[in-house]
Structures are given as structure tokens and as C-alpha cells.
Amino acid sequence: MVKQFDAIIFDLDGVICYTDEYHYRAWKTLADSIGVPFDRTINNRLRGVSRMASLDIILEQSPCAFSQAEKDALAAQKNEIYKQLLSEMTPEDLLAEVKETLDGLRKKGYLLAIGSSSKNTPFILQQIGLTGFFDAICDGNNITRSKPDPEVFLKAAQMLNAAPARCLVVEDAVSGVQAAHDGGMKAACVGDASKEHAGDWNLTSVEELLQIL
Ligand code: B16
Ligand code: MG
């Protein structure tokens, strides 16, 4: 079979691991503490979006205005709650089907990278036992614009020395699919983005990648 792609760039939160539930719980605790309504529908708008942009979305529901210093403090507070939840994760939180998919793709000769908006990426990879596994990692620590801007995926492709058109992005967020498409890449989706039929392939689980690649 002639290969359409040389590299696969994986989103982290919601694709490799289910930290999206921890984001929800941490934002919910913060929102409750300041009396701002927050639910899973609003939470879906935060997928792939940076921490500060997520806070701005949550504060749309607040009648009060917050200064930059207050917003920085709220974001830091949320991150502390989130990191506490992450510290409970172990390699057992990496689903067997995800690990088997990664190993299968590696065997087929694909370059594998992470393209995540999260500044906690190194910590999460360490918790689930994937430190050192990927050929490149581009995350919230080395980008200036978060998804839906394509920067994170274009930088990951550059790190891999792969042409964007030869990269497939795997995403759970509609904002991430837009980032992939604006970067000239195709996207395979799981989760929320798949339900929205946002991708070029809309999968029910990541292991289906082994059938399409
Ligand atoms: P942090 P991804 C994204 O990760 C999350 O989907 C999004 O909800 C979060 O706000 C963002 O990372 C920033 O995360 O606060 O850890 O820097 O889906 O791009 O892997
Ligand atoms: Mg995600």
C-alpha cells in the first residue's frame, strides 16, 4: 500500500489520555468557588483551547469584571487543582488500546509526535509512562498561539522534518481539527470532534487508526 502520510501528530488531552475529565473537574471547582455557572456544554468549548482563553470563556458567564492580575490568580488556582488530579495518574491510566495503537503505528514506520496546547504535557507524559516515547513534542510551552491556530501542528511537523501534507493529526477537539486543516493537514477524530463529524475520518476509537493507515 502506498502511504499517504509519513507522520502522525497526536493531540494529548482527550486522545492519548482522558485528562479532559480532570480539566472539567478543576474548572468546575474554580467556577463554583466564584459563583459562575459552568457545565459540560461550556466545557466542550474549552477543548484544545489554552488555559487563559479557557478562563475567558468561563468568565463570559460572570456579571463581574476581573483584572489581569485576578485572572492570572484564578488560572493558577485552577492549575493547582488540575495538577493535584494529574498527580494521581499512573501508567495504568494509559489505555491498552492507545498503547497498542502507538506501538502498531511505530511498527508500520510512522514518525509519532504530540501536538498539544497543554503546558502540563511533560508532567502528563511522565505520569502515564510515555516520557521519551515520541519523536517530537510540541506543546503549550513552545507555542504563542493556541488551537485553532495551526502553529502547534506546523511546529511539530517542522521538528519531525515532515511536510504538513504528509502529516495526519489525531484530535478530539473541533478547534484542533480546524488547526490541522488550516495547517494543510488531514485530521482523524475521536470523541467530541468525531460526534460533530469534523474530521476527514471520524472514529469511535483510536485503534481504528491501524485499519485506515
Ligand atoms: P494546560 P490538548 C488542551 O490540551 C486541553 O484540551 C484544554 O482543555 C486546555 O485548556 C489546554 O490543553 C491547556 O492546558 O492548562 O494544562 O496548559 O487537547 O491540546 O492536548
Ligand atoms: Mg484534546
Coordinates of C-alpha atoms and ligand atoms in Angstrom, one line a residue:
M1 CA 0.0 0.0 0.0
V2 CA 1.3 3.5 -0.9
K3 CA 1.5 5.5 2.2
Q4 CA -0.5 8.8 2.3
F5 CA 1.4 10.0 5.5
D6 CA 4.9 9.9 7.0
A7 CA 3.9 11.2 10.4
I8 CA 1.1 11.1 12.9
I9 CA 0.7 14.1 15.3
F10 CA -1.4 13.2 18.3
D11 CA -3.3 15.7 20.5
L12 CA -2.8 14.7 24.1
D13 CA -5.8 15.6 26.3
G14 CA -8.8 13.6 25.1
V15 CA -6.8 11.4 22.6
I16 CA -3.8 9.8 24.3
C17 CA -5.3 10.1 27.8
Y18 CA -8.5 11.3 29.4
T19 CA -7.2 14.4 31.3
D20 CA -10.2 16.2 29.8
E21 CA -12.3 14.9 32.7
Y22 CA -9.7 16.4 35.2
H23 CA -9.8 19.7 33.3
Y24 CA -13.6 19.7 33.7
R25 CA -13.4 18.9 37.4
A26 CA -10.8 21.6 38.1
W27 CA -12.6 24.3 36.2
K28 CA -15.9 23.3 37.9
T29 CA -14.4 23.6 41.3
L30 CA -13.0 27.0 40.4
A31 CA -16.3 28.2 38.8
D32 CA -18.3 27.1 41.8
S33 CA -15.9 28.9 44.2
I34 CA -16.6 32.3 42.4
G35 CA -20.3 31.6 41.7
V36 CA -20.1 31.3 37.9
P37 CA -22.3 28.8 36.1
F38 CA -20.3 26.1 34.4
D39 CA -21.4 22.8 32.7
R40 CA -20.2 20.2 30.3
T41 CA -21.6 22.1 27.3
I42 CA -19.4 25.1 28.1
N43 CA -16.6 22.6 28.9
N44 CA -16.7 21.3 25.3
R45 CA -15.8 24.8 24.1
L46 CA -12.5 24.6 26.2
R47 CA -11.1 21.5 24.3
G48 CA -7.8 22.4 22.8
V49 CA -8.0 26.0 23.9
S50 CA -5.2 27.5 26.1
R51 CA -5.6 27.9 29.8
M52 CA -6.1 31.7 29.7
A53 CA -8.5 31.6 26.7
S54 CA -10.5 28.9 28.6
L55 CA -10.8 31.1 31.6
D56 CA -12.1 34.0 29.4
I57 CA -14.8 31.6 28.0
I58 CA -15.8 30.7 31.6
L59 CA -15.9 34.3 32.8
E60 CA -18.3 35.2 29.9
Q61 CA -21.0 33.9 32.4
S62 CA -19.9 36.3 35.1
P63 CA -21.5 39.7 35.8
C64 CA -18.3 40.9 37.4
A65 CA -15.2 42.2 35.6
F66 CA -11.8 40.7 36.6
S67 CA -8.4 42.4 36.3
Q68 CA -5.5 40.7 34.6
A69 CA -3.9 40.0 38.0
E70 CA -7.1 38.4 39.3
K71 CA -7.4 36.3 36.1
D72 CA -3.8 35.2 36.5
A73 CA -4.5 34.1 40.1
L74 CA -7.7 32.2 39.0
A75 CA -5.8 30.4 36.3
A76 CA -3.0 29.5 38.7
Q77 CA -5.6 28.2 41.2
K78 CA -7.3 26.0 38.6
N79 CA -3.9 24.6 37.5
E80 CA -3.1 23.7 41.1
I81 CA -6.4 21.7 41.4
Y82 CA -5.7 20.1 38.0
K83 CA -2.1 19.2 38.8
Q84 CA -3.3 17.6 42.1
L85 CA -5.6 15.3 40.0
L86 CA -2.8 14.6 37.5
S87 CA -0.5 13.5 40.3
E88 CA -2.9 10.6 40.9
M89 CA -2.4 9.3 37.4
T90 CA -0.2 6.2 36.7
P91 CA 0.9 4.2 33.6
E92 CA -2.3 2.2 34.2
D93 CA -4.2 5.3 33.0
L94 CA -2.8 4.8 29.5
L95 CA -5.4 2.6 27.9
A96 CA -4.1 -0.7 26.4
E97 CA -5.8 0.2 23.1
V98 CA -3.9 3.5 22.9
K99 CA -0.5 1.9 23.7
E100 CA -1.2 -0.9 21.1
T101 CA -2.1 1.7 18.5
L102 CA 1.0 3.7 19.1
D103 CA 3.2 0.6 19.0
G104 CA 1.4 -0.6 15.9
L105 CA 1.9 2.7 14.1
R106 CA 5.6 2.7 15.1
K107 CA 6.0 -0.8 13.6
K108 CA 4.4 0.4 10.4
G109 CA 7.2 3.0 10.2
Y110 CA 5.3 6.3 11.0
L111 CA 7.0 9.1 12.9
L112 CA 5.0 9.9 16.0
A113 CA 4.6 13.3 17.7
I114 CA 2.5 15.2 20.2
G115 CA 0.8 18.5 19.3
S116 CA -0.9 19.8 22.5
S117 CA -2.0 23.1 23.8
S118 CA -1.1 22.0 27.4
K119 CA 1.8 23.4 29.4
N120 CA 1.5 20.3 31.6
T121 CA 2.4 17.9 28.7
P122 CA 5.8 16.8 30.1
F123 CA 4.2 16.0 33.5
I124 CA 1.3 14.1 32.0
L125 CA 3.6 12.0 29.7
Q126 CA 5.7 11.2 32.8
Q127 CA 2.7 10.2 34.8
I128 CA 1.4 7.7 32.1
G129 CA 4.9 6.3 31.3
L130 CA 5.4 7.9 27.9
T131 CA 8.4 10.1 28.6
G132 CA 10.9 9.7 25.7
F133 CA 8.4 7.7 23.5
F134 CA 7.6 10.4 20.9
D135 CA 9.8 11.6 18.1
A136 CA 8.8 15.2 18.7
I137 CA 6.7 17.1 21.3
C138 CA 5.2 20.5 20.6
D139 CA 3.1 21.8 23.4
G140 CA 1.8 24.8 25.2
N141 CA 5.4 25.6 26.3
N142 CA 6.6 26.3 22.8
I143 CA 3.8 28.0 21.1
T144 CA 2.5 31.6 21.1
R145 CA -1.0 30.9 19.7
S146 CA -3.2 28.0 20.8
K147 CA -5.6 26.0 18.6
P148 CA -7.5 26.8 16.4
D149 CA -4.3 28.4 15.2
P150 CA -2.2 25.8 13.3
E151 CA 1.1 26.8 15.0
V152 CA 1.3 23.8 17.3
F153 CA 0.9 21.3 14.4
L154 CA 3.2 23.2 12.0
K155 CA 5.9 23.3 14.6
A156 CA 5.5 19.6 15.4
A157 CA 5.8 18.8 11.6
Q158 CA 8.9 21.0 11.4
M159 CA 10.5 19.2 14.4
L160 CA 9.9 15.9 12.6
N161 CA 11.2 17.3 9.3
A162 CA 7.9 16.3 7.7
A163 CA 5.8 18.2 5.1
P164 CA 2.4 19.3 6.5
A165 CA 0.6 17.4 3.7
R166 CA 2.4 14.2 4.8
C167 CA 1.1 14.6 8.5
L168 CA -2.1 13.2 9.9
V169 CA -3.4 14.9 13.1
V170 CA -5.5 12.9 15.6
E171 CA -7.8 15.2 17.6
D172 CA -10.8 15.2 19.9
A173 CA -11.5 19.0 19.6
V174 CA -13.2 20.8 16.8
S175 CA -10.7 23.7 17.4
G176 CA -7.9 21.2 16.9
V177 CA -9.4 19.9 13.6
Q178 CA -9.6 23.5 12.3
A179 CA -5.9 24.0 13.3
A180 CA -5.0 20.8 11.4
H181 CA -6.9 21.9 8.3
D182 CA -5.6 25.5 8.4
G183 CA -2.1 24.0 8.6
G184 CA -2.7 21.9 5.4
M185 CA -3.1 18.6 7.3
K186 CA -5.8 16.0 7.3
A187 CA -7.4 15.1 10.7
A188 CA -8.8 11.8 12.2
C189 CA -11.1 12.4 15.1
V190 CA -12.3 10.7 18.2
G191 CA -14.7 11.9 20.9
D192 CA -16.4 15.2 20.7
A193 CA -15.0 16.2 17.3
S194 CA -15.9 12.8 15.8
K195 CA -19.5 13.2 17.1
E196 CA -19.6 16.6 15.2
H197 CA -18.2 14.8 12.1
A198 CA -15.5 17.5 12.0
G199 CA -12.7 15.2 10.7
D200 CA -11.6 13.6 7.4
W201 CA -12.1 10.3 9.4
N202 CA -14.5 10.2 12.3
L203 CA -13.5 7.3 14.5
T204 CA -15.1 5.6 17.5
S205 CA -11.7 4.7 19.0
V206 CA -8.0 5.4 18.3
E207 CA -7.3 1.8 17.5
E208 CA -9.2 2.2 14.2
L209 CA -6.2 4.2 13.0
L210 CA -4.4 0.8 12.5
Q211 CA -7.1 -0.1 9.9
I212 CA -7.0 3.2 7.9
L213 CA -3.2 3.6 7.9
Ligands
B16_1 P1 -2.9 23.5 30.4 P2 -4.8 19.4 24.2 C1 -5.5 21.3 25.9 O1 -4.9 20.1 25.6 C2 -6.9 21.0 26.6 O2 -7.8 20.3 25.7 C3 -7.5 22.3 27.0 O3 -8.8 22.0 27.7 C4 -6.6 23.0 28.0 O4 -7.1 24.3 28.4 C5 -5.2 23.2 27.3 O5 -4.7 22.0 26.8 C6 -4.2 23.9 28.1 O6 -3.9 23.0 29.2 O7 -3.8 24.3 31.4 O8 -2.5 22.1 31.0 O9 -1.8 24.2 29.9 O10 -6.2 18.9 24.0 O11 -4.4 20.4 23.2 O12 -3.8 18.3 24.4
MG2 MG -7.7 17.4 23.1

